[in-house]
């Protein structure tokens, strides 16, 4: 089955889902049964599929070391969410941990690929980012240019630890 394939027998209803796990393989399709390993591969799958609905990147518990992605996929009509695999929207899930191991940043939104002035609609929930040299999540945009801003993004209940190059 393809990434975002019907879940629990549903056909093209609900969000387009891609599953990521520490034991996943980027040659797999990104389903719950056959998850991928990286956010970079999740991005490639979305760029190829271009689903016409909300997206969920469901991330299994564990520590993901050295991951980094330049993100270009945005959909002004739909939301892309990064969240723990089994979180239902209530309660406290086990946070996936992204350990940069000295990488510059985990997530860099390249705003130049979004339509002029359109919403970017990216959400990050219950993630733990640590040891990134520059930043954990960057929305590259120009707040003074209506054609180049990022909007309608949310970072909620995330932990940022040892981010930036100041300190020990």
Phi, psi and omega in degrees: 000153180278160172301141181076012180294164180309136180252131179054038175083357179284148179246112177049034173242157183073184184287154171284119187248138172234131182254135180238139178212153180298333178261012178286170178229133182292353174273351178276169187278351180087023176272171178301319182285332182225074184287163173266175185254339189227154174291331177299318178291323176301317178299315180299319178298319179293319179298325179283319186278323184044060183294146179262055179193173177300154181237141171235124171263104185266117189249120181291155176301153179141181180247124180254115188258133172072016181285146175204144179213136168266115188261128178240345183282116171220154178223109184296344180263349185221159182260141172249119182247138173250119186205162178302145185308312188257011181286132182258359181107352176224161182079182181247110181279168170284123183283130166293143181249127173253110181258111184293337181050038178092001177295160183295308179200156178283308192230125177232112176280119176271094187294340184296343182270348180279156178297148183308117176072007183276156176299149175258334169053048179253136180229139178235122183233132169056041176254156176239117179246132180214153173059048170252133190291322184257303181199167176272310181227128179235128172257095182284114181201180180233105183295341180270356182240108182304337179276351186232024181264161173252132180218164178060044176252156181216134172237113190226131176057034176261154177247132176241123185229130179052055178256135180102173186254016178262139177111195186273000000 
